[in-house]
Amino acid sequence: MNSAKELMKRPEVCSDELIKFIDDSMNGFRKYKILTTAVKLQLFEYTKDPVSSEELAAKMGCNPEMVPLLCDVLCECGLLVLNGEKYSNTGLTNTYLVSDSPFSQLNYLRDMERSIAMWEKLDEIITNGPVIVDKQSFFGDGIIHSMAENAKCGMLQEVVETVTEDIDFDSSRKMIDLGGGHGLYSIALTGQNENLKAFVFDLPQVTEHTKKYAEKYGTDQVDVIPGNFFTDDIGSEYDIVFSSLNPGGKVPDLIPKIVSALKTGGVFVNRQVPGEDANAMEALNWNMWTFDDTKKSSALYSFENSVSLEEYIDILKTNGFDVFKELDLTDGSRIIFSRKV
Ligand SMILES: C[S@@+](CC[C@H](N)C(=O)[O-])C[C@H]1O[C@@H](n2cnc3c(N)ncnc32)[C@H](O)[C@@H]1O
């Protein structure tokens, strides 16, 4: 029975850790909503030049009392600055959160909303198992655009510099970019060698987008080959087979196809995330959904037909490749260079 005296009894286990966990979760959610709301209401488009909260509210068609409250939080988050009575974007915001910046991350943010929608169904997923995702629309309509945006923030430059330094790049004439998606790696690489022709091999729905990226960057050195690399021919006589973060990059069954696609002396450049030391949250996130055809395996960034990166590298060595360089990149991915001997 409850008694007034019992109220003075402290719990044996201190609650601080749990309360902090709950408060941190709520704060993370609030930050997410602050950011996505500002973007949804196009706030950062109106704060490129300093603007008072009244003017801003009028431009946004929003409540003049609520807008400065939102702006003040955005200031605390480092996304706006207040000078006198006027708010304006910080360098971070002008670089990454406005639609006309070449480094805009707005598609990445949109992709995050899809991920949130999936996390909201966590109970259903835990009960019934992973959500099945259609591969063509997953890549074509969503992730390749956010990957393109992410890549431009430094990884694209890092990968291209590595590739051009570590192989006999200037004499290369023909390359294939397996699962090249947006095609930015091919576009940037051909930009470093006017004699190089690159073919972005990807699913048909995705290559329609690749063509638009090639057009946007004004290149005629990049073409597409629509297909499925697990089942279709990928061509031959390549100087470079380039593969970045695609589901075939740790699949041994694809190695013979890659060997025969390369010229002797040609180089297979494979970038993958090792993924074996993922934390539990990343592992859960990875396992919440799967493709209809290429099923995932539980280790991060691996599929039912793939092996660990270490094993894959060993298999390359016994399949006619000289693995001459392995390099860890700043985002935790690894790039492996192997020459067909
Ligand atoms: C994670 S994205 C990587 C895009 C790009 N290479 C990069 O690193 O930013 C994986 C790409 O592989 C493509 N892909 C997946 N399975 C494929 C298959 N069976 N055949 C061809 N392309 C495939 C996807 O459509 C997508 O463009």
Tab-separated table of C-alpha atoms and ligand atoms in Angstrom:
chain	number	residue	atom	x	y	z
A	1	MET	CA	0.000	0.000	0.000
A	2	ASN	CA	1.255	3.511	-0.733
A	3	SER	CA	2.034	5.649	2.280
A	4	ALA	CA	3.266	9.220	2.751
A	5	LYS	CA	6.424	7.840	4.323
A	6	GLU	CA	7.234	5.765	1.234
A	7	LEU	CA	7.457	8.990	-0.808
A	8	MET	CA	10.722	9.742	1.004
A	9	LYS	CA	12.319	6.545	-0.302
A	10	ARG	CA	14.847	7.229	-3.092
A	11	PRO	CA	15.188	4.717	-5.957
A	12	GLU	CA	18.170	2.392	-5.658
A	13	VAL	CA	19.255	3.173	-9.231
A	14	CYS	CA	19.829	6.857	-10.027
A	15	SER	CA	17.516	8.223	-12.766
A	16	ASP	CA	19.962	10.808	-14.184
A	17	GLU	CA	21.182	8.615	-17.014
A	18	LEU	CA	17.659	7.788	-18.187
A	19	ILE	CA	16.365	11.354	-17.930
A	20	LYS	CA	19.402	12.565	-19.880
A	21	PHE	CA	18.778	9.915	-22.549
A	22	ILE	CA	15.129	11.022	-22.880
A	23	ASP	CA	16.022	14.738	-22.900
A	24	ASP	CA	18.823	14.253	-25.446
A	25	SER	CA	16.449	12.292	-27.692
A	26	MET	CA	13.874	15.077	-27.490
A	27	ASN	CA	16.510	17.704	-28.198
A	28	GLY	CA	17.728	15.781	-31.243
A	29	PHE	CA	14.145	15.583	-32.500
A	30	ARG	CA	13.596	19.315	-31.878
A	31	LYS	CA	16.782	20.196	-33.778
A	32	TYR	CA	15.665	18.005	-36.656
A	33	LYS	CA	12.252	19.723	-36.743
A	34	ILE	CA	13.797	23.197	-36.478
A	35	LEU	CA	16.000	22.506	-39.470
A	36	THR	CA	13.410	20.795	-41.652
A	37	THR	CA	10.770	23.419	-40.804
A	38	ALA	CA	13.113	26.286	-41.720
A	39	VAL	CA	13.871	24.548	-45.022
A	40	LYS	CA	10.219	23.659	-45.696
A	41	LEU	CA	9.165	27.285	-45.125
A	42	GLN	CA	12.095	28.446	-47.303
A	43	LEU	CA	13.370	30.629	-44.471
A	44	PHE	CA	17.032	30.421	-45.520
A	45	GLU	CA	16.130	31.581	-49.039
A	46	TYR	CA	14.906	34.871	-47.514
A	47	THR	CA	17.812	35.394	-45.119
A	48	LYS	CA	20.616	35.463	-47.693
A	49	ASP	CA	20.577	39.223	-47.083
A	50	PRO	CA	19.949	40.654	-43.590
A	51	VAL	CA	16.244	40.933	-42.839
A	52	SER	CA	14.176	41.920	-39.785
A	53	SER	CA	11.852	39.318	-38.291
A	54	GLU	CA	8.774	41.347	-39.337
A	55	GLU	CA	9.918	41.507	-42.971
A	56	LEU	CA	10.875	37.851	-42.859
A	57	ALA	CA	7.494	36.775	-41.453
A	58	ALA	CA	5.747	38.776	-44.172
A	59	LYS	CA	7.882	37.204	-46.927
A	60	MET	CA	7.303	33.714	-45.536
A	61	GLY	CA	3.583	34.321	-44.966
A	62	CYS	CA	4.041	33.238	-41.333
A	63	ASN	CA	3.106	34.363	-37.845
A	64	PRO	CA	5.237	37.447	-36.886
A	65	GLU	CA	5.475	36.332	-33.251
A	66	MET	CA	6.612	32.783	-33.995
A	67	VAL	CA	9.170	33.597	-36.691
A	68	PRO	CA	11.681	35.394	-34.383
A	69	LEU	CA	11.404	32.505	-31.894
A	70	LEU	CA	12.391	30.080	-34.643
A	71	CYS	CA	15.157	32.436	-35.819
A	72	ASP	CA	16.619	32.687	-32.321
A	73	VAL	CA	16.926	28.906	-32.098
A	74	LEU	CA	18.523	28.851	-35.559
A	75	CYS	CA	21.016	31.430	-34.247
A	76	GLU	CA	21.786	29.144	-31.269
A	77	CYS	CA	22.334	26.287	-33.745
A	78	GLY	CA	24.808	28.370	-35.785
A	79	LEU	CA	22.560	28.571	-38.849
A	80	LEU	CA	21.592	32.256	-38.594
A	81	VAL	CA	23.254	35.341	-37.089
A	82	LEU	CA	21.521	38.333	-35.603
A	83	ASN	CA	23.114	41.712	-36.259
A	84	GLY	CA	21.198	44.556	-34.651
A	85	GLU	CA	17.611	43.602	-35.509
A	86	LYS	CA	18.364	41.723	-38.685
A	87	TYR	CA	18.833	37.991	-39.220
A	88	SER	CA	21.036	36.580	-41.931
A	89	ASN	CA	22.503	33.213	-42.975
A	90	THR	CA	25.841	32.027	-41.641
A	91	GLY	CA	28.469	30.777	-44.091
A	92	LEU	CA	27.402	27.213	-43.274
A	93	THR	CA	23.808	27.949	-44.256
A	94	ASN	CA	24.663	29.864	-47.414
A	95	THR	CA	26.953	27.037	-48.516
A	96	TYR	CA	24.789	24.016	-47.704
A	97	LEU	CA	21.165	24.964	-47.051
A	98	VAL	CA	20.099	27.197	-49.910
A	99	SER	CA	18.829	25.778	-53.164
A	100	ASP	CA	21.128	27.633	-55.556
A	101	SER	CA	24.419	26.759	-53.832
A	102	PRO	CA	26.560	24.219	-55.738
A	103	PHE	CA	27.066	22.471	-52.370
A	104	SER	CA	23.382	22.421	-51.354
A	105	GLN	CA	22.475	19.458	-49.117
A	106	LEU	CA	18.722	19.837	-49.502
A	107	ASN	CA	18.264	16.456	-51.190
A	108	TYR	CA	20.255	14.872	-48.384
A	109	LEU	CA	17.864	16.440	-45.908
A	110	ARG	CA	14.880	15.201	-47.940
A	111	ASP	CA	16.374	11.719	-47.851
A	112	MET	CA	16.643	11.990	-44.078
A	113	GLU	CA	12.886	12.593	-43.965
A	114	ARG	CA	12.362	9.261	-45.741
A	115	SER	CA	14.565	7.619	-43.191
A	116	ILE	CA	12.615	9.223	-40.334
A	117	ALA	CA	9.365	7.938	-41.850
A	118	MET	CA	10.833	4.428	-41.758
A	119	TRP	CA	12.057	4.821	-38.158
A	120	GLU	CA	8.540	5.821	-37.182
A	121	LYS	CA	7.511	2.314	-38.182
A	122	LEU	CA	10.163	0.679	-36.017
A	123	ASP	CA	7.594	-1.226	-33.971
A	124	GLU	CA	6.073	-2.716	-37.154
A	125	ILE	CA	9.535	-3.603	-38.468
A	126	ILE	CA	10.571	-5.248	-35.214
A	127	THR	CA	7.297	-7.189	-35.252
A	128	ASN	CA	7.146	-8.164	-38.920
A	129	GLY	CA	10.722	-7.879	-40.185
A	130	PRO	CA	12.452	-5.494	-42.629
A	131	VAL	CA	10.606	-3.339	-45.126
A	132	ILE	CA	11.113	-4.457	-48.740
A	133	VAL	CA	12.327	-1.606	-50.931
A	134	ASP	CA	12.235	-1.448	-54.730
A	135	LYS	CA	15.845	-0.953	-55.796
A	136	GLN	CA	15.216	1.159	-58.902
A	137	SER	CA	13.087	3.748	-57.144
A	138	PHE	CA	15.217	3.686	-53.971
A	139	PHE	CA	18.297	4.689	-55.968
A	140	GLY	CA	16.705	6.588	-58.844
A	141	ASP	CA	14.294	8.788	-56.961
A	142	GLY	CA	16.207	9.351	-53.789
A	143	ILE	CA	19.565	8.312	-52.584
A	144	ILE	CA	21.714	8.993	-55.643
A	145	HIS	CA	20.867	12.693	-55.470
A	146	SER	CA	21.801	12.947	-51.815
A	147	MET	CA	24.940	10.882	-52.479
A	148	ALA	CA	25.817	13.322	-55.266
A	149	GLU	CA	25.402	16.236	-52.871
A	150	ASN	CA	27.415	14.571	-50.121
A	151	ALA	CA	30.197	13.619	-52.526
A	152	LYS	CA	30.720	17.206	-53.670
A	153	CYS	CA	31.570	18.284	-50.106
A	154	GLY	CA	35.038	16.723	-50.271
A	155	MET	CA	34.882	12.982	-50.986
A	156	LEU	CA	34.553	13.405	-54.731
A	157	GLN	CA	37.667	15.571	-54.785
A	158	GLU	CA	39.550	13.189	-52.461
A	159	VAL	CA	38.662	10.104	-54.526
A	160	VAL	CA	39.471	11.758	-57.858
A	161	GLU	CA	42.834	13.044	-56.570
A	162	THR	CA	43.675	9.566	-55.278
A	163	VAL	CA	42.718	7.856	-58.531
A	164	THR	CA	44.593	10.295	-60.743
A	165	GLU	CA	47.716	10.017	-58.573
A	166	ASP	CA	47.757	6.272	-58.004
A	167	ILE	CA	47.294	4.850	-61.488
A	168	ASP	CA	48.639	5.602	-64.925
A	169	PHE	CA	45.675	7.913	-65.380
A	170	ASP	CA	46.821	10.168	-68.227
A	171	SER	CA	47.156	7.265	-70.653
A	172	SER	CA	43.742	5.799	-69.740
A	173	ARG	CA	41.185	5.953	-72.539
A	174	LYS	CA	38.162	3.945	-71.482
A	175	MET	CA	36.588	3.394	-68.085
A	176	ILE	CA	33.403	1.940	-66.658
A	177	ASP	CA	31.844	3.252	-63.461
A	178	LEU	CA	29.920	0.293	-62.023
A	179	GLY	CA	26.829	1.429	-60.112
A	180	GLY	CA	27.968	4.966	-60.863
A	181	GLY	CA	24.530	6.449	-60.065
A	182	HIS	CA	24.761	10.219	-60.426
A	183	GLY	CA	27.963	9.758	-62.430
A	184	LEU	CA	29.836	12.583	-60.704
A	185	TYR	CA	32.966	10.456	-60.249
A	186	SER	CA	33.046	9.760	-63.983
A	187	ILE	CA	32.261	13.359	-64.821
A	188	ALA	CA	35.048	14.647	-62.557
A	189	LEU	CA	37.558	12.014	-63.729
A	190	THR	CA	36.953	12.764	-67.397
A	191	GLY	CA	37.418	16.423	-66.496
A	192	GLN	CA	41.019	15.508	-65.605
A	193	ASN	CA	41.737	13.678	-68.864
A	194	GLU	CA	40.301	14.880	-72.154
A	195	ASN	CA	41.087	11.552	-73.839
A	196	LEU	CA	39.138	9.481	-71.343
A	197	LYS	CA	35.664	8.172	-72.188
A	198	ALA	CA	33.626	6.951	-69.209
A	199	PHE	CA	30.573	4.700	-69.185
A	200	VAL	CA	28.312	4.842	-66.157
A	201	PHE	CA	26.736	1.418	-65.741
A	202	ASP	CA	23.597	1.451	-63.605
A	203	LEU	CA	19.980	0.360	-63.419
A	204	PRO	CA	17.837	1.792	-66.275
A	205	GLN	CA	15.779	4.076	-64.028
A	206	VAL	CA	18.985	5.503	-62.560
A	207	THR	CA	20.864	6.109	-65.816
A	208	GLU	CA	18.070	8.474	-66.887
A	209	HIS	CA	19.228	10.686	-63.995
A	210	THR	CA	22.913	10.111	-64.833
A	211	LYS	CA	22.317	11.561	-68.295
A	212	LYS	CA	20.900	14.725	-66.705
A	213	TYR	CA	23.964	15.082	-64.454
A	214	ALA	CA	26.270	14.681	-67.476
A	215	GLU	CA	24.245	17.326	-69.294
A	216	LYS	CA	24.332	19.655	-66.277
A	217	TYR	CA	28.132	19.503	-66.166
A	218	GLY	CA	28.370	19.898	-69.933
A	219	THR	CA	30.380	16.789	-70.746
A	220	ASP	CA	30.225	14.582	-73.826
A	221	GLN	CA	32.885	12.236	-72.428
A	222	VAL	CA	30.394	10.404	-70.193
A	223	ASP	CA	27.861	7.944	-71.540
A	224	VAL	CA	25.578	5.460	-69.819
A	225	ILE	CA	25.013	1.718	-70.038
A	226	PRO	CA	21.682	0.746	-68.476
A	227	GLY	CA	21.668	-2.724	-66.952
A	228	ASN	CA	22.072	-5.005	-63.977
A	229	PHE	CA	25.717	-5.835	-63.309
A	230	PHE	CA	24.814	-9.144	-61.692
A	231	THR	CA	23.140	-10.450	-64.847
A	232	ASP	CA	24.155	-8.293	-67.829
A	233	ASP	CA	27.322	-7.900	-69.871
A	234	ILE	CA	29.395	-4.879	-68.789
A	235	GLY	CA	31.560	-4.519	-71.920
A	236	SER	CA	35.298	-4.965	-72.395
A	237	GLU	CA	38.690	-3.362	-73.137
A	238	TYR	CA	38.486	-0.966	-70.197
A	239	ASP	CA	41.615	0.691	-68.784
A	240	ILE	CA	39.757	1.359	-65.536
A	241	VAL	CA	36.867	-0.370	-63.807
A	242	PHE	CA	35.750	2.066	-61.131
A	243	SER	CA	33.278	1.023	-58.455
A	244	SER	CA	32.185	3.181	-55.536
A	245	LEU	CA	29.899	2.065	-52.733
A	246	ASN	CA	27.733	-0.268	-54.758
A	247	PRO	CA	26.185	-3.575	-53.691
A	248	GLY	CA	28.502	-5.479	-56.056
A	249	GLY	CA	31.750	-4.236	-54.513
A	250	LYS	CA	32.179	-7.171	-52.128
A	251	VAL	CA	30.566	-9.863	-54.291
A	252	PRO	CA	33.116	-12.504	-55.398
A	253	ASP	CA	30.828	-13.787	-58.188
A	254	LEU	CA	31.343	-10.495	-60.039
A	255	ILE	CA	35.145	-10.713	-60.047
A	256	PRO	CA	35.477	-12.892	-63.206
A	257	LYS	CA	33.258	-10.381	-65.075
A	258	ILE	CA	35.472	-7.509	-63.931
A	259	VAL	CA	38.665	-9.366	-64.896
A	260	SER	CA	37.434	-10.040	-68.404
A	261	ALA	CA	36.151	-6.473	-68.825
A	262	LEU	CA	39.636	-5.057	-68.171
A	263	LYS	CA	42.567	-4.852	-70.560
A	264	THR	CA	45.712	-6.571	-69.303
A	265	GLY	CA	47.409	-3.970	-67.115
A	266	GLY	CA	44.059	-2.246	-66.533
A	267	VAL	CA	43.094	-1.227	-63.020
A	268	PHE	CA	40.110	-2.085	-60.852
A	269	VAL	CA	39.446	0.765	-58.409
A	270	ASN	CA	37.005	-0.353	-55.743
A	271	ARG	CA	35.758	1.883	-52.940
A	272	GLN	CA	33.822	0.210	-50.163
A	273	VAL	CA	32.941	0.748	-46.521
A	274	PRO	CA	34.451	-2.137	-44.528
A	275	GLY	CA	31.400	-2.041	-42.196
A	276	GLU	CA	32.424	-4.925	-39.976
A	277	ASP	CA	32.875	-2.760	-36.869
A	278	ALA	CA	29.493	-1.012	-36.983
A	279	ASN	CA	27.839	-0.007	-33.730
A	280	ALA	CA	24.473	-1.491	-32.757
A	281	MET	CA	22.461	1.560	-33.890
A	282	GLU	CA	24.052	1.496	-37.382
A	283	ALA	CA	23.471	-2.247	-37.570
A	284	LEU	CA	19.772	-1.828	-36.711
A	285	ASN	CA	19.411	1.007	-39.231
A	286	TRP	CA	20.992	-1.133	-41.977
A	287	ASN	CA	18.769	-4.103	-41.202
A	288	MET	CA	15.441	-2.256	-41.113
A	289	TRP	CA	14.974	-2.530	-44.862
A	290	THR	CA	16.123	-4.733	-47.697
A	291	PHE	CA	15.854	-4.945	-51.474
A	292	ASP	CA	13.387	-7.250	-53.180
A	293	ASP	CA	16.072	-9.059	-55.206
A	294	THR	CA	19.529	-8.409	-53.647
A	295	LYS	CA	18.886	-9.313	-50.025
A	296	LYS	CA	21.084	-7.734	-47.380
A	297	SER	CA	23.108	-9.680	-44.898
A	298	SER	CA	23.208	-8.475	-41.317
A	299	ALA	CA	26.732	-6.942	-41.373
A	300	LEU	CA	26.709	-3.280	-42.362
A	301	TYR	CA	26.964	-2.577	-46.146
A	302	SER	CA	26.906	-6.245	-47.037
A	303	PHE	CA	24.513	-8.392	-49.021
A	304	GLU	CA	23.651	-12.074	-49.072
A	305	ASN	CA	26.084	-12.709	-51.912
A	306	SER	CA	28.949	-10.608	-50.477
A	307	VAL	CA	31.914	-11.384	-48.236
A	308	SER	CA	33.947	-9.209	-45.862
A	309	LEU	CA	36.246	-6.702	-47.530
A	310	GLU	CA	39.312	-8.585	-46.266
A	311	GLU	CA	38.068	-11.831	-47.796
A	312	TYR	CA	37.177	-10.017	-51.019
A	313	ILE	CA	40.699	-8.635	-51.332
A	314	ASP	CA	42.136	-12.140	-50.836
A	315	ILE	CA	39.840	-13.462	-53.572
A	316	LEU	CA	40.976	-10.660	-55.925
A	317	LYS	CA	44.569	-11.809	-55.423
A	318	THR	CA	43.743	-15.366	-56.472
A	319	ASN	CA	41.754	-14.194	-59.513
A	320	GLY	CA	44.393	-12.527	-61.637
A	321	PHE	CA	44.744	-9.232	-59.732
A	322	ASP	CA	47.788	-7.591	-58.205
A	323	VAL	CA	46.361	-5.584	-55.294
A	324	PHE	CA	48.879	-2.743	-55.214
A	325	LYS	CA	47.324	-0.160	-52.946
A	326	GLU	CA	44.735	0.058	-50.162
A	327	LEU	CA	43.907	3.434	-48.746
A	328	ASP	CA	41.553	4.563	-45.973
A	329	LEU	CA	39.669	7.712	-46.915
A	330	THR	CA	38.583	10.415	-44.487
A	331	ASP	CA	34.938	9.237	-44.400
A	332	GLY	CA	35.930	5.734	-43.226
A	333	SER	CA	35.592	4.121	-46.646
A	334	ARG	CA	38.494	2.218	-48.179
A	335	ILE	CA	39.724	2.342	-51.738
A	336	ILE	CA	41.472	-0.704	-53.199
A	337	PHE	CA	43.557	-0.562	-56.353
A	338	SER	CA	44.255	-3.810	-58.202
A	339	ARG	CA	45.886	-4.365	-61.569
A	340	LYS	CA	44.947	-7.141	-63.971
A	341	VAL	CA	48.148	-9.097	-64.542
B	1	LIG	C1	25.093	3.612	-53.044
B	1	LIG	S1	24.943	4.053	-54.722
B	1	LIG	C2	26.553	4.583	-55.165
B	1	LIG	C3	26.547	5.679	-56.211
B	1	LIG	C4	27.940	6.208	-56.565
B	1	LIG	N1	28.767	5.151	-57.114
B	1	LIG	C5	28.620	6.830	-55.365
B	1	LIG	O1	29.583	6.272	-54.838
B	1	LIG	O2	28.178	7.901	-54.917
B	1	LIG	C6	24.884	2.425	-55.418
B	1	LIG	C7	24.614	2.445	-56.896
B	1	LIG	O3	24.661	1.104	-57.389
B	1	LIG	C8	23.584	0.924	-58.290
B	1	LIG	N2	23.224	-0.490	-58.355
B	1	LIG	C9	22.769	-1.253	-57.342
B	1	LIG	N3	22.566	-2.509	-57.767
B	1	LIG	C10	22.864	-2.525	-59.083
B	1	LIG	C11	22.853	-3.542	-60.080
B	1	LIG	N4	22.472	-4.771	-59.785
B	1	LIG	N5	23.257	-3.216	-61.329
B	1	LIG	C12	23.635	-1.942	-61.622
B	1	LIG	N6	23.682	-0.948	-60.713
B	1	LIG	C13	23.300	-1.237	-59.459
B	1	LIG	C14	22.474	1.773	-57.707
B	1	LIG	O4	21.448	2.063	-58.634
B	1	LIG	C15	23.237	3.004	-57.246
B	1	LIG	O5	23.348	3.974	-58.228
